[in-house]
């Protein structure tokens, strides 16, 4: 039996890196059949919008998608298709597992943590106005319901992945209501998981402690803006955005994607690194319960990175997308 997966190839380097990922998944025997839909610039070309309804319909039907980066067109009045996708499908959890990989230059070894970001509220509400000329007010939205929902998702994730601790990050000293509601919801949900350690730490101390010793962290739970920043900080601990996978997950729909952008400066040159999208594909296999396929690809990635002979330019090598992809397939 094959699963139908919605494929958004993306803009810029998107088709190159998703194409490489699809080839590798196929070589590993992933039971997947792709349903390609036009988003981003292709969406504008075909339907006049970067996020046509066919994309949302396909994802609602298939429940699972693999996505390349999408351009947010400047001017022209389009809003970000990435934000539109999260809002349109209520993909309330931003999932970013951060793990050290062999052969990647990074400040630490043995990093293994997960950043969970609440995707729908916080300072990304988009509600802001100029109250008097030159004075802007922006709303930070924080509902107890959204806090509970992501906290439960986080503890369930911890339980299902053998994680021992969930840390909620906050600034209750300056935002006692907005952040207080998030932290209160967290501890209320934590009571249902007495076998997982629950702790609250301030965002500033988390930033410093993570830079000094990432081994103290397991699963981190953060509101939207805090999660956006800390997830990139965490990626920096293991070599940057090019080597970490990501996913946006809702109640029953999950979209897997790298966190880097369309890299217009190198698009079409055949030198883009497909690793982040590939790792997102591995995450997708695990989400589908295809652990054997995920393990095989992971092993192939580790082998190729350890040998260091077929690395792309951003990782210090001179291989192109094709050479790196073929090296992984050879290992498989
Ligand atoms: P970017 O991530 O596209 O590029 C930043 C730098 O990293 C560039 O030098 C680029 O060449 C390099 N880079 C990125 N991915 C790479 C890869 N796989 N292999 C090798 N090098 C890579 O960020 P930028 O320039 O800020 O954004 C470009 C476009 O991407 C914008 O239109 C932006 O809206 C969009 N974007 C989309 C995202 C998404 O769909 N999730 C996320 C971030 C940006």
PDB file of N, CA and C and ligand atoms in Angstrom, residues 13 17 67-74 82 86 241-242 257-266 271-274 312 314, ligand 1:
ATOM      1  N   UNK A  13      15.546  27.187  -4.981  1.00  0.00           N
ATOM      2  CA  UNK A  13      16.196  25.863  -4.927  1.00  0.00           C
ATOM      3  C   UNK A  13      15.196  24.761  -4.554  1.00  0.00           C
ATOM      4  N   UNK A  17      15.999  20.669  -4.195  1.00  0.00           N
ATOM      5  CA  UNK A  17      16.166  19.950  -2.918  1.00  0.00           C
ATOM      6  C   UNK A  17      15.013  18.987  -2.633  1.00  0.00           C
ATOM      7  N   UNK A  67       7.261  19.918   1.856  1.00  0.00           N
ATOM      8  CA  UNK A  67       7.228  21.258   1.275  1.00  0.00           C
ATOM      9  C   UNK A  67       8.625  21.840   1.094  1.00  0.00           C
ATOM     10  N   UNK A  68       8.860  22.404  -0.080  1.00  0.00           N
ATOM     11  CA  UNK A  68      10.073  23.188  -0.299  1.00  0.00           C
ATOM     12  C   UNK A  68       9.800  24.626   0.118  1.00  0.00           C
ATOM     13  N   UNK A  69      10.845  25.456   0.180  1.00  0.00           N
ATOM     14  CA  UNK A  69      10.646  26.849   0.597  1.00  0.00           C
ATOM     15  C   UNK A  69       9.839  27.635  -0.422  1.00  0.00           C
ATOM     16  N   UNK A  70       9.060  28.589   0.054  1.00  0.00           N
ATOM     17  CA  UNK A  70       8.236  29.410  -0.824  1.00  0.00           C
ATOM     18  C   UNK A  70       8.632  30.874  -0.707  1.00  0.00           C
ATOM     19  N   UNK A  71       8.684  31.546  -1.842  1.00  0.00           N
ATOM     20  CA  UNK A  71       8.976  32.984  -1.849  1.00  0.00           C
ATOM     21  C   UNK A  71       7.793  33.744  -1.268  1.00  0.00           C
ATOM     22  N   UNK A  72       8.096  34.722  -0.429  1.00  0.00           N
ATOM     23  CA  UNK A  72       7.051  35.663  -0.043  1.00  0.00           C
ATOM     24  C   UNK A  72       7.212  36.853  -0.978  1.00  0.00           C
ATOM     25  N   UNK A  73       6.330  36.976  -2.002  1.00  0.00           N
ATOM     26  CA  UNK A  73       6.545  38.042  -2.989  1.00  0.00           C
ATOM     27  C   UNK A  73       6.512  39.417  -2.334  1.00  0.00           C
ATOM     28  N   UNK A  74       7.522  40.223  -2.670  1.00  0.00           N
ATOM     29  CA  UNK A  74       7.560  41.589  -2.115  1.00  0.00           C
ATOM     30  C   UNK A  74       6.655  42.485  -2.963  1.00  0.00           C
ATOM     31  N   UNK A  82       3.640  30.846   3.647  1.00  0.00           N
ATOM     32  CA  UNK A  82       4.044  29.978   4.766  1.00  0.00           C
ATOM     33  C   UNK A  82       3.145  30.212   5.977  1.00  0.00           C
ATOM     34  N   UNK A  86       0.023  27.680   7.643  1.00  0.00           N
ATOM     35  CA  UNK A  86      -0.111  27.353   9.072  1.00  0.00           C
ATOM     36  C   UNK A  86      -1.472  27.782   9.594  1.00  0.00           C
ATOM     37  N   UNK A 241      20.968  26.299   9.875  1.00  0.00           N
ATOM     38  CA  UNK A 241      19.650  25.943   9.343  1.00  0.00           C
ATOM     39  C   UNK A 241      19.722  24.898   8.225  1.00  0.00           C
ATOM     40  N   UNK A 242      20.888  24.737   7.634  1.00  0.00           N
ATOM     41  CA  UNK A 242      21.019  23.781   6.532  1.00  0.00           C
ATOM     42  C   UNK A 242      21.054  22.328   6.975  1.00  0.00           C
ATOM     43  N   UNK A 257       9.057  20.337   6.376  1.00  0.00           N
ATOM     44  CA  UNK A 257       9.816  21.278   5.553  1.00  0.00           C
ATOM     45  C   UNK A 257      11.106  21.709   6.233  1.00  0.00           C
ATOM     46  N   UNK A 258      12.080  22.095   5.395  1.00  0.00           N
ATOM     47  CA  UNK A 258      13.312  22.669   5.933  1.00  0.00           C
ATOM     48  C   UNK A 258      13.001  24.082   6.399  1.00  0.00           C
ATOM     49  N   UNK A 259      13.889  24.649   7.194  1.00  0.00           N
ATOM     50  CA  UNK A 259      13.606  26.004   7.663  1.00  0.00           C
ATOM     51  C   UNK A 259      14.328  27.069   6.852  1.00  0.00           C
ATOM     52  N   UNK A 260      15.230  26.639   5.939  1.00  0.00           N
ATOM     53  CA  UNK A 260      15.893  27.654   5.121  1.00  0.00           C
ATOM     54  C   UNK A 260      14.940  28.148   4.034  1.00  0.00           C
ATOM     55  N   UNK A 261      15.341  29.228   3.348  1.00  0.00           N
ATOM     56  CA  UNK A 261      14.493  29.819   2.326  1.00  0.00           C
ATOM     57  C   UNK A 261      14.814  29.313   0.930  1.00  0.00           C
ATOM     58  N   UNK A 262      14.421  30.107  -0.073  1.00  0.00           N
ATOM     59  CA  UNK A 262      14.511  29.682  -1.464  1.00  0.00           C
ATOM     60  C   UNK A 262      15.904  29.882  -2.064  1.00  0.00           C
ATOM     61  N   UNK A 263      16.807  30.507  -1.304  1.00  0.00           N
ATOM     62  CA  UNK A 263      18.197  30.741  -1.728  1.00  0.00           C
ATOM     63  C   UNK A 263      18.287  31.198  -3.186  1.00  0.00           C
ATOM     64  N   UNK A 264      17.677  32.356  -3.513  1.00  0.00           N
ATOM     65  CA  UNK A 264      17.683  32.793  -4.922  1.00  0.00           C
ATOM     66  C   UNK A 264      19.090  32.962  -5.493  1.00  0.00           C
ATOM     67  N   UNK A 265      20.068  33.230  -4.618  1.00  0.00           N
ATOM     68  CA  UNK A 265      21.452  33.444  -5.107  1.00  0.00           C
ATOM     69  C   UNK A 265      22.068  32.189  -5.716  1.00  0.00           C
ATOM     70  N   UNK A 266      21.584  31.006  -5.335  1.00  0.00           N
ATOM     71  CA  UNK A 266      22.191  29.789  -5.887  1.00  0.00           C
ATOM     72  C   UNK A 266      21.176  28.919  -6.649  1.00  0.00           C
ATOM     73  N   UNK A 271      23.842  23.427  -6.910  1.00  0.00           N
ATOM     74  CA  UNK A 271      24.784  23.329  -5.773  1.00  0.00           C
ATOM     75  C   UNK A 271      24.074  23.372  -4.416  1.00  0.00           C
ATOM     76  N   UNK A 272      22.749  23.430  -4.419  1.00  0.00           N
ATOM     77  CA  UNK A 272      22.012  23.528  -3.142  1.00  0.00           C
ATOM     78  C   UNK A 272      22.164  22.247  -2.329  1.00  0.00           C
ATOM     79  N   UNK A 273      22.176  22.412  -1.029  1.00  0.00           N
ATOM     80  CA  UNK A 273      22.281  21.267  -0.132  1.00  0.00           C
ATOM     81  C   UNK A 273      20.872  20.743   0.207  1.00  0.00           C
ATOM     82  N   UNK A 274      20.562  19.507  -0.141  1.00  0.00           N
ATOM     83  CA  UNK A 274      19.208  19.003   0.120  1.00  0.00           C
ATOM     84  C   UNK A 274      19.034  18.410   1.522  1.00  0.00           C
ATOM     85  N   UNK A 312      28.367  19.273   0.204  1.00  0.00           N
ATOM     86  CA  UNK A 312      28.085  20.455  -0.615  1.00  0.00           C
ATOM     87  C   UNK A 312      28.886  21.655  -0.089  1.00  0.00           C
ATOM     88  N   UNK A 314      28.185  24.581   1.156  1.00  0.00           N
ATOM     89  CA  UNK A 314      27.844  25.191   2.445  1.00  0.00           C
ATOM     90  C   UNK A 314      28.372  24.363   3.614  1.00  0.00           C
TER      91      UNK A 314
HETATM   92  P1  LIG B   1      17.626  31.788   2.493  1.00  0.00           P
HETATM   93  O1  LIG B   1      17.586  30.739   3.533  1.00  0.00           O
HETATM   94  O2  LIG B   1      16.931  31.507   1.225  1.00  0.00           O
HETATM   95  O3  LIG B   1      19.158  32.133   2.150  1.00  0.00           O
HETATM   96  C1  LIG B   1      20.116  32.556   3.107  1.00  0.00           C
HETATM   97  C2  LIG B   1      21.526  32.063   2.667  1.00  0.00           C
HETATM   98  O4  LIG B   1      21.624  30.651   2.901  1.00  0.00           O
HETATM   99  C3  LIG B   1      21.811  32.255   1.187  1.00  0.00           C
HETATM  100  O5  LIG B   1      23.177  32.601   1.033  1.00  0.00           O
HETATM  101  C4  LIG B   1      21.545  30.899   0.560  1.00  0.00           C
HETATM  102  O6  LIG B   1      22.311  30.636  -0.590  1.00  0.00           O
HETATM  103  C5  LIG B   1      21.938  29.941   1.697  1.00  0.00           C
HETATM  104  N1  LIG B   1      21.156  28.690   1.663  1.00  0.00           N
HETATM  105  C6  LIG B   1      19.865  28.520   2.056  1.00  0.00           C
HETATM  106  N2  LIG B   1      19.481  27.260   1.859  1.00  0.00           N
HETATM  107  C7  LIG B   1      20.536  26.605   1.351  1.00  0.00           C
HETATM  108  C8  LIG B   1      20.747  25.248   0.939  1.00  0.00           C
HETATM  109  N3  LIG B   1      19.789  24.306   1.028  1.00  0.00           N
HETATM  110  N4  LIG B   1      21.956  24.918   0.449  1.00  0.00           N
HETATM  111  C9  LIG B   1      22.949  25.823   0.358  1.00  0.00           C
HETATM  112  N5  LIG B   1      22.804  27.123   0.745  1.00  0.00           N
HETATM  113  C10 LIG B   1      21.614  27.503   1.224  1.00  0.00           C
HETATM  114  O7  LIG B   1      17.032  33.116   3.169  1.00  0.00           O
HETATM  115  P2  LIG B   1      16.601  34.523   2.502  1.00  0.00           P
HETATM  116  O8  LIG B   1      17.612  34.922   1.464  1.00  0.00           O
HETATM  117  O9  LIG B   1      16.360  35.417   3.648  1.00  0.00           O
HETATM  118  O10 LIG B   1      15.198  34.272   1.817  1.00  0.00           O
HETATM  119  C11 LIG B   1      15.009  34.046   0.425  1.00  0.00           C
HETATM  120  C12 LIG B   1      13.533  33.782   0.151  1.00  0.00           C
HETATM  121  O11 LIG B   1      13.099  32.609   0.856  1.00  0.00           O
HETATM  122  C13 LIG B   1      12.573  34.896   0.562  1.00  0.00           C
HETATM  123  O12 LIG B   1      11.601  35.081  -0.446  1.00  0.00           O
HETATM  124  C14 LIG B   1      11.912  34.384   1.822  1.00  0.00           C
HETATM  125  O13 LIG B   1      10.611  34.891   1.981  1.00  0.00           O
HETATM  126  C15 LIG B   1      11.886  32.877   1.541  1.00  0.00           C
HETATM  127  N6  LIG B   1      11.856  32.040   2.763  1.00  0.00           N
HETATM  128  C16 LIG B   1      11.011  30.977   2.782  1.00  0.00           C
HETATM  129  C17 LIG B   1      10.967  30.135   3.859  1.00  0.00           C
HETATM  130  C18 LIG B   1      10.019  28.970   3.824  1.00  0.00           C
HETATM  131  O14 LIG B   1       9.379  28.720   2.834  1.00  0.00           O
HETATM  132  N7  LIG B   1       9.904  28.208   4.901  1.00  0.00           N
HETATM  133  C19 LIG B   1      11.826  30.342   5.036  1.00  0.00           C
HETATM  134  C20 LIG B   1      12.733  31.464   4.903  1.00  0.00           C
HETATM  135  C21 LIG B   1      12.731  32.290   3.800  1.00  0.00           C
END
